[in-house]
Structure formats: C-alpha cells, structure tokens
Amino acid sequence: DGGITQSPKYLFRKEGQNVTLSCEQNLNHDAMYWYRQDPGQGLRLIYYSQIVNDFQKGDIAEGYSVSREKKESFPLTVTSAQKNPTAFYLCASLPRGRVPEAFFGQGTRLTVV
Amino acid sequence: GIQVEQSPPDLILQEGANSTLRCNFSDSVNNLQWFHQNPWGQLINLFYIPSGTKQNGRLSATTVATERYSLLYISSSQTTDSGVYFCAVAYSGAGSYQLTFGKGTKLSVIP
C-alpha cells in the first residue's frame, strides 16, 4: 500500500541533543512538508521541499534543519537550538499536477526530558 | 498568501445530532481538502473537493469555489466523530505548492 511513514512514533530527547525524525513516502509525490502542532493548536509549517536537493523555510524554521537527498525521504532534525521542541510533528506529501491532494503520516510525538 | 478561516472553533453535540462546519478562503483556488484529526493525532483525509458535492456515508461536503467557501456536513453524529476537523488549500506560488490550513473546528460528541 502506498503511503507516508513517520518514525519513531514517540521520541524522547535530552536537553542539548539533536534528534532526527524520519519521513518516507512511496506515493511518488514531488513535494514534502513538515508541520509542528502544539497541544490544542493548529499546524505550523517548518520546512517544505518541492524537488530533490531543494527545500525552503516555512514559518517556524529556526532550530530545525532538513535534507532532501531522495524523492522518497525528507528527514527533519530538531537541533539543540530549538528552545521548546516538545510537540507533535507531522509530515505530508503532495503531488504536482492537476490533483494536489495531500496525505499525512501518523506523526511523531517528541518530548524533551 | 491565501487565508483560510474555519467556524465554529468549537462544537459540542449530543450523539445523533447533525452539524455543519464551514471553511472560508480568501482567494480563488481549484482545490480544497477536509481532514479529521483523530484522538491519536493522525490526520485522516475525508474529502478532496475543489467544487461540487461529495458524500461518504454520514459525511458530505460541498464547495462553492466562486463564493470561496466549503461546508462539511456530519449527520447522525457518533462519539467516534469527535476530534478536530481541518480544511486546507494548496495554492501555487513562485513555482511551488503551499499548503495552508485553517485553525480547525474541535468537535465533541457526547453520548
């Protein structure tokens, strides 16, 4: 079945550590996105990528980094510069073309301990 | 960019009641989606509905693109319908697609 896989589902990070969240899709979609969601809030865009080896900052990119070395993969690194990383992170993908219907992964819940 | 507004922000229903959720958008678009975020956080695709009406069981959606709004109808609500409902549009700007979401409607269905 085609879809988007995020891993891990839960992640605990110590203060000062970098952690990487995985997002893989087999939908052959060109565009991929990372969103952050805080409790009771909406989705805020962190980074997005339209093609391999290219990505753009979203609204809240500070303290995060991404790479897009393969079409299928768009990992997100939460660096120690991100002062309040505890949140729910969602990855999405979107095809180019006439039917831009987005799909989401199951999310990763990151907690700083 | 495009602004997306949803109403109401919160909605409490008795099980079995019907409801209508609204999504307004600020510019012409040729796509719109409705999602349901379940209690575990996953965003489930409900409808891709750039225009017209679609139905899926107890849920249906209508988009009137010329008037820049979409409606999601939930009939005979069940407790499993609880969660947050988001609408989103994807618009093309500067050669890339941007996904813009509304702030969501939180639905609580009580037995």
mmCIF file of C-alpha atoms in Angstrom:
data_model
loop_
_atom_site.group_PDB
_atom_site.id
_atom_site.type_symbol
_atom_site.label_atom_id
_atom_site.label_comp_id
_atom_site.label_asym_id
_atom_site.label_seq_id
_atom_site.Cartn_x
_atom_site.Cartn_y
_atom_site.Cartn_z
ATOM 1 C CA ASP A 1 0.000 0.000 0.000
ATOM 2 C CA GLY A 2 1.215 3.489 -0.802
ATOM 3 C CA GLY A 3 1.557 5.968 1.980
ATOM 4 C CA ILE A 4 3.727 8.049 4.250
ATOM 5 C CA THR A 5 5.635 6.510 7.127
ATOM 6 C CA GLN A 6 6.929 8.538 10.031
ATOM 7 C CA SER A 7 9.214 7.125 12.657
ATOM 8 C CA PRO A 8 9.542 6.865 15.503
ATOM 9 C CA LYS A 9 6.032 7.335 16.843
ATOM 10 C CA TYR A 10 7.366 8.603 20.196
ATOM 11 C CA LEU A 11 10.743 10.206 20.822
ATOM 12 C CA PHE A 12 12.360 11.470 23.961
ATOM 13 C CA ARG A 13 15.213 13.916 23.834
ATOM 14 C CA LYS A 14 17.538 15.183 26.478
ATOM 15 C CA GLU A 15 18.267 18.868 26.623
ATOM 16 C CA GLY A 16 21.094 19.818 24.282
ATOM 17 C CA GLN A 17 20.710 16.823 21.981
ATOM 18 C CA ASN A 18 19.915 16.811 18.292
ATOM 19 C CA VAL A 19 17.327 14.302 17.124
ATOM 20 C CA THR A 20 16.183 13.296 13.648
ATOM 21 C CA LEU A 21 12.629 12.431 12.695
ATOM 22 C CA SER A 22 12.139 10.214 9.693
ATOM 23 C CA CYS A 23 9.561 10.691 6.922
ATOM 24 C CA GLU A 24 9.383 8.308 3.967
ATOM 25 C CA GLN A 25 6.769 8.205 1.192
ATOM 26 C CA ASN A 26 6.161 5.771 -1.639
ATOM 27 C CA LEU A 27 3.461 7.821 -3.352
ATOM 28 C CA ASN A 28 5.892 9.266 -5.890
ATOM 29 C CA HIS A 29 4.964 12.752 -4.711
ATOM 30 C CA ASP A 30 7.272 15.626 -5.522
ATOM 31 C CA ALA A 31 6.529 17.929 -2.604
ATOM 32 C CA MET A 32 7.004 17.137 1.070
ATOM 33 C CA TYR A 33 6.272 19.196 4.177
ATOM 34 C CA TRP A 34 6.968 19.237 7.901
ATOM 35 C CA TYR A 35 4.487 20.723 10.355
ATOM 36 C CA ARG A 36 4.585 21.271 14.066
ATOM 37 C CA GLN A 37 1.471 21.075 16.240
ATOM 38 C CA ASP A 38 1.319 22.175 19.851
ATOM 39 C CA PRO A 39 -1.491 20.993 22.153
ATOM 40 C CA GLY A 40 -4.830 22.469 21.167
ATOM 41 C CA GLN A 41 -3.293 24.400 18.304
ATOM 42 C CA GLY A 42 -3.265 24.245 14.515
ATOM 43 C CA LEU A 43 -0.474 23.227 12.155
ATOM 44 C CA ARG A 44 2.540 25.432 11.615
ATOM 45 C CA LEU A 45 4.871 24.932 8.660
ATOM 46 C CA ILE A 46 8.526 24.245 9.476
ATOM 47 C CA TYR A 47 10.107 23.347 6.119
ATOM 48 C CA TYR A 48 8.991 22.167 2.719
ATOM 49 C CA SER A 49 10.629 20.741 -0.371
ATOM 50 C CA GLN A 50 9.343 20.694 -3.927
ATOM 51 C CA ILE A 51 12.159 18.683 -5.528
ATOM 52 C CA VAL A 52 15.238 16.706 -4.578
ATOM 53 C CA ASN A 53 18.141 18.756 -3.204
ATOM 54 C CA ASP A 54 15.967 21.816 -2.709
ATOM 55 C CA PHE A 55 13.957 22.991 0.293
ATOM 56 C CA GLN A 56 12.556 26.209 1.735
ATOM 57 C CA LYS A 57 11.954 27.551 5.212
ATOM 58 C CA GLY A 58 8.425 27.756 6.471
ATOM 59 C CA ASP A 59 7.045 29.970 9.203
ATOM 60 C CA ILE A 60 8.956 28.477 12.137
ATOM 61 C CA ALA A 61 12.219 27.070 10.722
ATOM 62 C CA GLU A 62 14.549 28.325 13.467
ATOM 63 C CA GLY A 63 16.140 25.443 15.353
ATOM 64 C CA TYR A 64 15.297 22.880 12.669
ATOM 65 C CA SER A 65 17.111 21.503 9.636
ATOM 66 C CA VAL A 66 16.126 19.214 6.775
ATOM 67 C CA SER A 67 17.592 17.422 3.788
ATOM 68 C CA ARG A 68 16.095 16.023 0.596
ATOM 69 C CA GLU A 69 18.630 13.681 -0.943
ATOM 70 C CA LYS A 70 15.995 11.291 -2.280
ATOM 71 C CA LYS A 71 12.500 11.923 -3.572
ATOM 72 C CA GLU A 72 11.085 9.434 -1.071
ATOM 73 C CA SER A 73 12.719 10.823 2.047
ATOM 74 C CA PHE A 74 12.547 14.132 3.923
ATOM 75 C CA PRO A 75 14.099 13.822 7.403
ATOM 76 C CA LEU A 76 13.758 16.601 9.966
ATOM 77 C CA THR A 77 16.459 17.308 12.535
ATOM 78 C CA VAL A 78 15.469 19.114 15.691
ATOM 79 C CA THR A 79 18.638 20.803 16.880
ATOM 80 C CA SER A 80 19.654 21.951 20.324
ATOM 81 C CA ALA A 81 18.962 25.497 19.126
ATOM 82 C CA GLN A 82 15.232 24.758 19.206
ATOM 83 C CA LYS A 83 14.345 26.018 22.680
ATOM 84 C CA ASN A 84 10.945 24.412 23.002
ATOM 85 C CA PRO A 85 10.881 21.276 20.859
ATOM 86 C CA THR A 86 8.231 19.326 22.751
ATOM 87 C CA ALA A 87 5.416 18.994 20.204
ATOM 88 C CA PHE A 88 3.707 16.721 17.714
ATOM 89 C CA TYR A 89 5.381 16.655 14.293
ATOM 90 C CA LEU A 90 3.542 15.784 11.105
ATOM 91 C CA CYS A 91 4.957 15.085 7.657
ATOM 92 C CA ALA A 92 2.901 15.478 4.483
ATOM 93 C CA SER A 93 3.383 14.950 0.779
ATOM 94 C CA LEU A 94 1.678 16.433 -2.240
ATOM 95 C CA PRO A 95 1.832 15.526 -5.914
ATOM 96 C CA ARG A 96 2.412 18.046 -8.636
ATOM 97 C CA GLY A 97 -0.233 18.197 -11.266
ATOM 98 C CA ARG A 98 -3.939 18.628 -11.565
ATOM 99 C CA VAL A 99 -4.983 16.918 -8.332
ATOM 100 C CA PRO A 100 -2.883 18.320 -5.476
ATOM 101 C CA GLU A 101 -4.304 16.100 -2.734
ATOM 102 C CA ALA A 102 -2.098 15.988 0.357
ATOM 103 C CA PHE A 103 -1.520 12.955 2.556
ATOM 104 C CA PHE A 104 -0.071 12.801 6.051
ATOM 105 C CA GLY A 105 1.994 10.410 8.079
ATOM 106 C CA GLN A 106 0.918 9.270 11.535
ATOM 107 C CA GLY A 107 3.101 11.805 13.303
ATOM 108 C CA THR A 108 5.945 11.760 15.811
ATOM 109 C CA ARG A 109 5.428 12.960 19.367
ATOM 110 C CA LEU A 110 8.660 14.500 20.646
ATOM 111 C CA THR A 111 9.206 15.130 24.348
ATOM 112 C CA VAL A 112 12.181 16.797 25.973
ATOM 113 C CA VAL A 113 13.171 15.148 29.254
ATOM 114 C CA GLY B 1 -0.815 34.037 0.698
ATOM 115 C CA ILE B 2 -4.299 32.636 0.986
ATOM 116 C CA GLN B 3 -6.152 32.963 4.275
ATOM 117 C CA VAL B 4 -8.314 30.077 5.462
ATOM 118 C CA GLU B 5 -10.854 30.538 8.238
ATOM 119 C CA GLN B 6 -12.955 27.873 9.901
ATOM 120 C CA SER B 7 -16.037 28.174 12.022
ATOM 121 C CA PRO B 8 -17.122 27.459 14.621
ATOM 122 C CA PRO B 9 -13.887 26.904 16.571
ATOM 123 C CA ASP B 10 -15.610 24.559 18.998
ATOM 124 C CA LEU B 11 -18.752 22.487 18.737
ATOM 125 C CA ILE B 12 -20.410 20.186 21.250
ATOM 126 C CA LEU B 13 -23.090 17.815 20.020
ATOM 127 C CA GLN B 14 -25.335 15.205 21.508
ATOM 128 C CA GLU B 15 -24.900 11.848 19.827
ATOM 129 C CA GLY B 16 -27.289 11.570 16.891
ATOM 130 C CA ALA B 17 -27.343 15.289 16.118
ATOM 131 C CA ASN B 18 -26.348 16.838 12.795
ATOM 132 C CA SER B 19 -23.765 19.571 12.277
ATOM 133 C CA THR B 20 -22.306 21.857 9.644
ATOM 134 C CA LEU B 21 -18.713 23.064 9.672
ATOM 135 C CA ARG B 22 -17.653 25.960 7.492
ATOM 136 C CA CYS B 23 -14.395 26.865 5.740
ATOM 137 C CA ASN B 24 -13.895 30.247 4.058
ATOM 138 C CA PHE B 25 -10.896 31.064 1.910
ATOM 139 C CA SER B 26 -9.661 34.410 0.720
ATOM 140 C CA ASP B 27 -8.800 33.763 -2.906
ATOM 141 C CA SER B 28 -9.781 31.595 -5.813
ATOM 142 C CA VAL B 29 -8.493 28.068 -5.524
ATOM 143 C CA ASN B 30 -9.047 24.913 -7.531
ATOM 144 C CA ASN B 31 -8.569 22.511 -4.680
ATOM 145 C CA LEU B 32 -9.729 22.067 -1.110
ATOM 146 C CA GLN B 33 -9.439 19.250 1.367
ATOM 147 C CA TRP B 34 -11.117 18.283 4.600
ATOM 148 C CA PHE B 35 -9.248 16.296 7.241
ATOM 149 C CA HIS B 36 -10.236 14.733 10.535
ATOM 150 C CA GLN B 37 -7.597 14.611 13.244
ATOM 151 C CA ASN B 38 -8.343 11.662 15.477
ATOM 152 C CA PRO B 39 -7.519 11.489 19.196
ATOM 153 C CA TRP B 40 -4.144 9.914 18.381
ATOM 154 C CA GLY B 41 -3.199 12.891 16.244
ATOM 155 C CA GLN B 42 -3.368 11.314 12.817
ATOM 156 C CA LEU B 43 -4.825 13.426 10.028
ATOM 157 C CA ILE B 44 -7.299 11.383 8.025
ATOM 158 C CA ASN B 45 -8.297 12.513 4.543
ATOM 159 C CA LEU B 46 -12.055 12.989 4.370
ATOM 160 C CA PHE B 47 -12.627 14.777 1.076
ATOM 161 C CA TYR B 48 -10.713 16.298 -1.768
ATOM 162 C CA ILE B 49 -13.362 18.646 -3.094
ATOM 163 C CA PRO B 50 -12.371 21.599 -5.285
ATOM 164 C CA SER B 51 -16.010 22.133 -6.255
ATOM 165 C CA GLY B 52 -19.390 20.479 -6.084
ATOM 166 C CA THR B 53 -20.660 17.974 -3.563
ATOM 167 C CA LYS B 54 -19.370 14.612 -2.391
ATOM 168 C CA GLN B 55 -20.762 12.152 0.091
ATOM 169 C CA ASN B 56 -19.166 9.378 2.077
ATOM 170 C CA GLY B 57 -21.524 7.647 4.456
ATOM 171 C CA ARG B 58 -22.738 10.077 7.096
ATOM 172 C CA LEU B 59 -20.356 12.764 5.913
ATOM 173 C CA SER B 60 -20.766 15.036 2.951
ATOM 174 C CA ALA B 61 -19.011 18.144 1.718
ATOM 175 C CA THR B 62 -19.868 20.973 -0.619
ATOM 176 C CA THR B 63 -17.502 23.549 -2.079
ATOM 177 C CA VAL B 64 -18.721 26.681 -3.845
ATOM 178 C CA ALA B 65 -15.461 27.904 -5.296
ATOM 179 C CA THR B 66 -16.931 31.058 -6.848
ATOM 180 C CA GLU B 67 -18.106 32.165 -3.384
ATOM 181 C CA ARG B 68 -14.958 30.929 -1.640
ATOM 182 C CA TYR B 69 -16.380 28.583 0.934
ATOM 183 C CA SER B 70 -16.792 24.927 1.697
ATOM 184 C CA LEU B 71 -19.112 23.134 4.098
ATOM 185 C CA LEU B 72 -18.707 19.784 5.829
ATOM 186 C CA TYR B 73 -21.898 18.097 6.985
ATOM 187 C CA ILE B 74 -21.948 15.416 9.641
ATOM 188 C CA SER B 75 -25.232 13.628 10.091
ATOM 189 C CA SER B 76 -26.305 11.369 12.949
ATOM 190 C CA SER B 77 -23.078 12.122 14.789
ATOM 191 C CA GLN B 78 -21.309 9.423 16.779
ATOM 192 C CA THR B 79 -18.751 9.679 19.565
ATOM 193 C CA THR B 80 -16.115 8.456 17.116
ATOM 194 C CA ASP B 81 -16.656 11.642 15.110
ATOM 195 C CA SER B 82 -15.023 13.608 17.917
ATOM 196 C CA GLY B 83 -11.745 15.314 17.117
ATOM 197 C CA VAL B 84 -10.565 18.291 15.153
ATOM 198 C CA TYR B 85 -11.631 18.968 11.590
ATOM 199 C CA PHE B 86 -9.297 20.934 9.359
ATOM 200 C CA CYS B 87 -9.766 22.322 5.899
ATOM 201 C CA ALA B 88 -6.761 23.109 3.722
ATOM 202 C CA VAL B 89 -5.979 24.555 0.328
ATOM 203 C CA ALA B 90 -2.913 24.067 -1.825
ATOM 204 C CA TYR B 91 -2.033 27.072 -3.913
ATOM 205 C CA SER B 92 0.732 27.511 -6.394
ATOM 206 C CA GLY B 93 3.023 30.468 -5.821
ATOM 207 C CA ALA B 94 6.560 31.176 -7.031
ATOM 208 C CA GLY B 95 6.732 27.757 -8.654
ATOM 209 C CA SER B 96 5.889 25.774 -5.550
ATOM 210 C CA TYR B 97 2.780 24.487 -3.836
ATOM 211 C CA GLN B 98 1.951 25.883 -0.425
ATOM 212 C CA LEU B 99 -0.470 24.082 1.849
ATOM 213 C CA THR B 100 -2.485 26.418 4.024
ATOM 214 C CA PHE B 101 -4.691 25.181 6.841
ATOM 215 C CA GLY B 102 -7.479 26.693 8.817
ATOM 216 C CA LYS B 103 -7.226 26.630 12.609
ATOM 217 C CA GLY B 104 -9.712 23.790 12.819
ATOM 218 C CA THR B 105 -13.065 23.051 14.420
ATOM 219 C CA LYS B 106 -12.928 20.949 17.564
ATOM 220 C CA LEU B 107 -15.947 18.659 17.674
ATOM 221 C CA SER B 108 -17.001 16.859 20.823
ATOM 222 C CA VAL B 109 -19.824 14.351 20.520
ATOM 223 C CA ILE B 110 -21.249 13.312 23.870
ATOM 224 C CA PRO B 111 -23.315 10.180 24.466
#
